[in-house]
Amino acid sequence: METFADYILSEKDWIKKMEIMHYLKKKTGVFFDKSVIFKALLTKLFLDNTDLGLDENIVITACLLCNCKKSNSPQELDKIKSYAKEGAEYLSELGFSDRFCKICEEVNRYSGSTPREKESDILELVDQFGGMLLDRPERIAFNVDEALVLLEYRNLKDKENYYLEQFKKFIVEMQEVLV
C-alpha cells in the first residue's frame, strides 16, 4: 500500500506538491499557509540558480512539510522549540524515511541533532530569511539587506551553515536581476 510519503515524493512538479499540501491541510490541519508557499518558492529559486548537487525533490518536499506542526497562533517558547521534532515524528507516521524526518527536524537547531544534514542547512536559511521578509503581527517585514545581516550576524552567529555563503551570493544576484 502506498504511503503519503510515497505519494508526495513521487510527484515531481512542485506546484502540484503544493496542491497536495493544500488538501493535506484541509484533511489533517497541518500548518500550510502563504509563508510556506513563499519559502518553497525561495527554495526552488535557490536550487535552480545554484549547483549544489542535492535532490531538489527531497529539499522542496521537506520545505513544504518541515513546519507541519507549527501553529498559526502566537507560540510559547516551549512550542517553538518542539514543533520541528513533533513534525518529524508525525512525518515518520506518514511513511517518510528517518533521514527525511531528520532533515525536517533540523529546520531549526532546537533538537540538537548532529551531524546536520546538508538539506537541513537550506531549510534553515530559507525558513529564517524568508520569515524575516514577511510581516508578522509583532513587526513589519525587514528589507532584504537587513534580513541578510540579521541572518548572518544574529541568527547564525557562531553556527556552521554549509550553504550560507552561496545563499548570500544568490540573494545579492537576485536583487540585481530584479532591479
PDB file of C-alpha atoms in Angstrom, residues 12-167:
ATOM      1  CA  LYS A  12       7.942  15.875  -9.229  1.00  0.00           C
ATOM      2  CA  ASP A  13       6.006  19.068 -10.071  1.00  0.00           C
ATOM      3  CA  TRP A  14       6.443  21.418  -7.127  1.00  0.00           C
ATOM      4  CA  ILE A  15       3.199  23.274  -7.885  1.00  0.00           C
ATOM      5  CA  LYS A  16       1.276  20.001  -7.698  1.00  0.00           C
ATOM      6  CA  LYS A  17       3.073  19.254  -4.428  1.00  0.00           C
ATOM      7  CA  MET A  18       1.618  22.487  -3.042  1.00  0.00           C
ATOM      8  CA  GLU A  19      -1.845  21.375  -4.149  1.00  0.00           C
ATOM      9  CA  ILE A  20      -1.305  18.103  -2.276  1.00  0.00           C
ATOM     10  CA  MET A  21      -0.305  20.152   0.782  1.00  0.00           C
ATOM     11  CA  HIS A  22      -3.482  22.222   0.472  1.00  0.00           C
ATOM     12  CA  TYR A  23      -5.590  19.070   0.664  1.00  0.00           C
ATOM     13  CA  LEU A  24      -3.462  17.625   3.481  1.00  0.00           C
ATOM     14  CA  LYS A  25      -4.114  20.814   5.468  1.00  0.00           C
ATOM     15  CA  LYS A  26      -7.871  20.541   4.839  1.00  0.00           C
ATOM     16  CA  LYS A  27      -7.897  16.903   5.918  1.00  0.00           C
ATOM     17  CA  THR A  28      -5.488  16.959   8.867  1.00  0.00           C
ATOM     18  CA  GLY A  29      -4.966  20.593   9.872  1.00  0.00           C
ATOM     19  CA  VAL A  30      -1.198  20.624   9.284  1.00  0.00           C
ATOM     20  CA  PHE A  31       0.401  24.055   9.054  1.00  0.00           C
ATOM     21  CA  PHE A  32       0.370  25.300   5.459  1.00  0.00           C
ATOM     22  CA  ASP A  33      -0.033  28.980   4.646  1.00  0.00           C
ATOM     23  CA  LYS A  34       1.371  31.736   2.423  1.00  0.00           C
ATOM     24  CA  SER A  35       4.669  31.712   4.328  1.00  0.00           C
ATOM     25  CA  VAL A  36       5.240  28.048   3.397  1.00  0.00           C
ATOM     26  CA  ILE A  37       4.482  28.816  -0.246  1.00  0.00           C
ATOM     27  CA  PHE A  38       6.834  31.808  -0.200  1.00  0.00           C
ATOM     28  CA  LYS A  39       9.633  29.782   1.374  1.00  0.00           C
ATOM     29  CA  ALA A  40       9.100  26.921  -1.100  1.00  0.00           C
ATOM     30  CA  LEU A  41       9.433  29.390  -3.978  1.00  0.00           C
ATOM     31  CA  LEU A  42      12.583  30.843  -2.437  1.00  0.00           C
ATOM     32  CA  THR A  43      13.968  27.320  -2.039  1.00  0.00           C
ATOM     33  CA  LYS A  44      13.130  26.449  -5.635  1.00  0.00           C
ATOM     34  CA  LEU A  45      14.819  29.596  -6.948  1.00  0.00           C
ATOM     35  CA  PHE A  46      17.907  28.946  -4.833  1.00  0.00           C
ATOM     36  CA  LEU A  47      18.186  25.360  -6.059  1.00  0.00           C
ATOM     37  CA  ASP A  48      17.555  26.367  -9.691  1.00  0.00           C
ATOM     38  CA  ASN A  49      20.280  29.020  -9.584  1.00  0.00           C
ATOM     39  CA  THR A  50      22.998  27.071  -7.800  1.00  0.00           C
ATOM     40  CA  ASP A  51      24.655  23.737  -8.433  1.00  0.00           C
ATOM     41  CA  LEU A  52      24.579  22.126  -5.003  1.00  0.00           C
ATOM     42  CA  GLY A  53      24.266  18.524  -6.138  1.00  0.00           C
ATOM     43  CA  LEU A  54      21.275  17.824  -3.894  1.00  0.00           C
ATOM     44  CA  ASP A  55      17.997  16.098  -4.711  1.00  0.00           C
ATOM     45  CA  GLU A  56      15.681  19.037  -5.447  1.00  0.00           C
ATOM     46  CA  ASN A  57      12.597  16.878  -4.936  1.00  0.00           C
ATOM     47  CA  ILE A  58      13.645  15.985  -1.381  1.00  0.00           C
ATOM     48  CA  VAL A  59      14.528  19.581  -0.479  1.00  0.00           C
ATOM     49  CA  ILE A  60      11.305  21.091  -1.881  1.00  0.00           C
ATOM     50  CA  THR A  61       9.157  18.413  -0.249  1.00  0.00           C
ATOM     51  CA  ALA A  62      10.956  18.911   3.074  1.00  0.00           C
ATOM     52  CA  CYS A  63      10.458  22.669   2.771  1.00  0.00           C
ATOM     53  CA  LEU A  64       6.714  22.141   2.336  1.00  0.00           C
ATOM     54  CA  LEU A  65       6.474  19.748   5.287  1.00  0.00           C
ATOM     55  CA  CYS A  66       9.120  20.795   7.837  1.00  0.00           C
ATOM     56  CA  ASN A  67       6.776  23.224   9.606  1.00  0.00           C
ATOM     57  CA  CYS A  68       3.759  20.885   9.543  1.00  0.00           C
ATOM     58  CA  LYS A  69       3.267  21.042  13.330  1.00  0.00           C
ATOM     59  CA  LYS A  70       3.868  24.774  13.625  1.00  0.00           C
ATOM     60  CA  SER A  71       0.969  26.824  14.979  1.00  0.00           C
ATOM     61  CA  ASN A  72      -0.643  29.920  13.464  1.00  0.00           C
ATOM     62  CA  SER A  73      -1.202  31.481  16.871  1.00  0.00           C
ATOM     63  CA  PRO A  74       1.449  33.190  18.967  1.00  0.00           C
ATOM     64  CA  GLN A  75       3.533  30.431  20.423  1.00  0.00           C
ATOM     65  CA  GLU A  76       5.116  29.797  23.749  1.00  0.00           C
ATOM     66  CA  LEU A  77       8.856  29.209  23.700  1.00  0.00           C
ATOM     67  CA  ASP A  78       8.395  25.515  24.551  1.00  0.00           C
ATOM     68  CA  LYS A  79       6.151  25.032  21.495  1.00  0.00           C
ATOM     69  CA  ILE A  80       8.622  26.888  19.262  1.00  0.00           C
ATOM     70  CA  LYS A  81      11.369  24.591  20.485  1.00  0.00           C
ATOM     71  CA  SER A  82       9.337  21.409  19.964  1.00  0.00           C
ATOM     72  CA  TYR A  83       7.276  21.817  16.781  1.00  0.00           C
ATOM     73  CA  ALA A  84      10.040  20.618  14.407  1.00  0.00           C
ATOM     74  CA  LYS A  85      10.642  17.461  16.440  1.00  0.00           C
ATOM     75  CA  GLU A  86       6.898  16.824  16.721  1.00  0.00           C
ATOM     76  CA  GLY A  87       6.620  17.381  12.984  1.00  0.00           C
ATOM     77  CA  ALA A  88       9.395  14.868  12.280  1.00  0.00           C
ATOM     78  CA  GLU A  89       7.594  12.282  14.414  1.00  0.00           C
ATOM     79  CA  TYR A  90       4.347  12.964  12.532  1.00  0.00           C
ATOM     80  CA  LEU A  91       6.121  12.656   9.160  1.00  0.00           C
ATOM     81  CA  SER A  92       7.507   9.297  10.257  1.00  0.00           C
ATOM     82  CA  GLU A  93       3.916   8.134  10.810  1.00  0.00           C
ATOM     83  CA  LEU A  94       3.135   9.222   7.223  1.00  0.00           C
ATOM     84  CA  GLY A  95       5.847   6.885   5.915  1.00  0.00           C
ATOM     85  CA  PHE A  96       8.804   9.215   5.448  1.00  0.00           C
ATOM     86  CA  SER A  97      12.295   7.818   5.952  1.00  0.00           C
ATOM     87  CA  ASP A  98      14.311   8.518   9.088  1.00  0.00           C
ATOM     88  CA  ARG A  99      16.684  10.683   7.035  1.00  0.00           C
ATOM     89  CA  PHE A 100      13.846  12.773   5.574  1.00  0.00           C
ATOM     90  CA  CYS A 101      12.394  13.266   9.060  1.00  0.00           C
ATOM     91  CA  LYS A 102      15.832  14.282  10.357  1.00  0.00           C
ATOM     92  CA  ILE A 103      16.151  16.866   7.551  1.00  0.00           C
ATOM     93  CA  CYS A 104      12.797  18.366   8.571  1.00  0.00           C
ATOM     94  CA  GLU A 105      13.580  18.267  12.284  1.00  0.00           C
ATOM     95  CA  GLU A 106      16.781  20.224  11.655  1.00  0.00           C
ATOM     96  CA  VAL A 107      14.929  23.220  10.131  1.00  0.00           C
ATOM     97  CA  ASN A 108      15.887  24.812  13.431  1.00  0.00           C
ATOM     98  CA  ARG A 109      18.570  23.791  15.892  1.00  0.00           C
ATOM     99  CA  TYR A 110      16.443  23.165  18.972  1.00  0.00           C
ATOM    100  CA  SER A 111      16.614  19.371  18.812  1.00  0.00           C
ATOM    101  CA  GLY A 112      20.419  19.464  18.927  1.00  0.00           C
ATOM    102  CA  SER A 113      20.607  16.844  16.187  1.00  0.00           C
ATOM    103  CA  THR A 114      24.148  16.315  14.890  1.00  0.00           C
ATOM    104  CA  PRO A 115      25.660  15.881  12.459  1.00  0.00           C
ATOM    105  CA  ARG A 116      23.275  18.043  10.449  1.00  0.00           C
ATOM    106  CA  GLU A 117      22.091  17.033   7.009  1.00  0.00           C
ATOM    107  CA  LYS A 118      23.119  19.392   4.195  1.00  0.00           C
ATOM    108  CA  GLU A 119      19.498  19.742   3.104  1.00  0.00           C
ATOM    109  CA  SER A 120      18.654  20.965   6.598  1.00  0.00           C
ATOM    110  CA  ASP A 121      21.016  23.876   6.160  1.00  0.00           C
ATOM    111  CA  ILE A 122      18.993  25.017   3.137  1.00  0.00           C
ATOM    112  CA  LEU A 123      15.751  24.712   5.102  1.00  0.00           C
ATOM    113  CA  GLU A 124      17.289  26.713   7.950  1.00  0.00           C
ATOM    114  CA  LEU A 125      18.397  29.527   5.623  1.00  0.00           C
ATOM    115  CA  VAL A 126      15.108  29.751   3.772  1.00  0.00           C
ATOM    116  CA  ASP A 127      12.977  29.439   6.907  1.00  0.00           C
ATOM    117  CA  GLN A 128      14.809  32.179   8.759  1.00  0.00           C
ATOM    118  CA  PHE A 129      15.480  34.546   5.855  1.00  0.00           C
ATOM    119  CA  GLY A 130      12.045  34.061   4.306  1.00  0.00           C
ATOM    120  CA  GLY A 131      10.403  34.606   7.675  1.00  0.00           C
ATOM    121  CA  MET A 132      12.178  37.922   8.106  1.00  0.00           C
ATOM    122  CA  LEU A 133      10.892  39.137   4.721  1.00  0.00           C
ATOM    123  CA  LEU A 134       7.259  38.646   5.788  1.00  0.00           C
ATOM    124  CA  ASP A 135       5.156  40.843   8.045  1.00  0.00           C
ATOM    125  CA  ARG A 136       4.220  39.362  11.404  1.00  0.00           C
ATOM    126  CA  PRO A 137       1.710  40.598  13.950  1.00  0.00           C
ATOM    127  CA  GLU A 138       4.510  41.885  16.174  1.00  0.00           C
ATOM    128  CA  ARG A 139       6.652  43.537  13.464  1.00  0.00           C
ATOM    129  CA  ILE A 140       6.822  44.632   9.861  1.00  0.00           C
ATOM    130  CA  ALA A 141       8.955  42.746   7.376  1.00  0.00           C
ATOM    131  CA  PHE A 142      12.658  43.512   7.165  1.00  0.00           C
ATOM    132  CA  ASN A 143      14.125  44.630   3.873  1.00  0.00           C
ATOM    133  CA  VAL A 144      16.436  42.180   2.109  1.00  0.00           C
ATOM    134  CA  ASP A 145      19.687  43.804   3.254  1.00  0.00           C
ATOM    135  CA  GLU A 146      18.567  43.924   6.901  1.00  0.00           C
ATOM    136  CA  ALA A 147      17.407  40.311   6.739  1.00  0.00           C
ATOM    137  CA  LEU A 148      20.762  39.151   5.323  1.00  0.00           C
ATOM    138  CA  VAL A 149      22.682  40.950   8.062  1.00  0.00           C
ATOM    139  CA  LEU A 150      20.415  39.535  10.788  1.00  0.00           C
ATOM    140  CA  LEU A 151      20.628  36.051   9.298  1.00  0.00           C
ATOM    141  CA  GLU A 152      24.416  36.029   9.270  1.00  0.00           C
ATOM    142  CA  TYR A 153      25.325  38.055  12.345  1.00  0.00           C
ATOM    143  CA  ARG A 154      22.482  37.266  14.738  1.00  0.00           C
ATOM    144  CA  ASN A 155      20.622  34.081  13.812  1.00  0.00           C
ATOM    145  CA  LEU A 156      23.592  32.074  12.559  1.00  0.00           C
ATOM    146  CA  LYS A 157      26.317  33.736  14.609  1.00  0.00           C
ATOM    147  CA  ASP A 158      28.784  31.047  15.720  1.00  0.00           C
ATOM    148  CA  LYS A 159      26.835  28.374  13.807  1.00  0.00           C
ATOM    149  CA  GLU A 160      28.062  26.384  10.847  1.00  0.00           C
ATOM    150  CA  ASN A 161      25.720  26.511   7.859  1.00  0.00           C
ATOM    151  CA  TYR A 162      27.150  24.775   4.818  1.00  0.00           C
ATOM    152  CA  TYR A 163      25.333  26.986   2.287  1.00  0.00           C
ATOM    153  CA  LEU A 164      25.333  30.434   3.919  1.00  0.00           C
ATOM    154  CA  GLU A 165      27.848  31.985   1.507  1.00  0.00           C
ATOM    155  CA  GLN A 166      26.120  30.564  -1.593  1.00  0.00           C
ATOM    156  CA  PHE A 167      22.764  31.744  -0.254  1.00  0.00           C
TER     157      PHE A 167
END
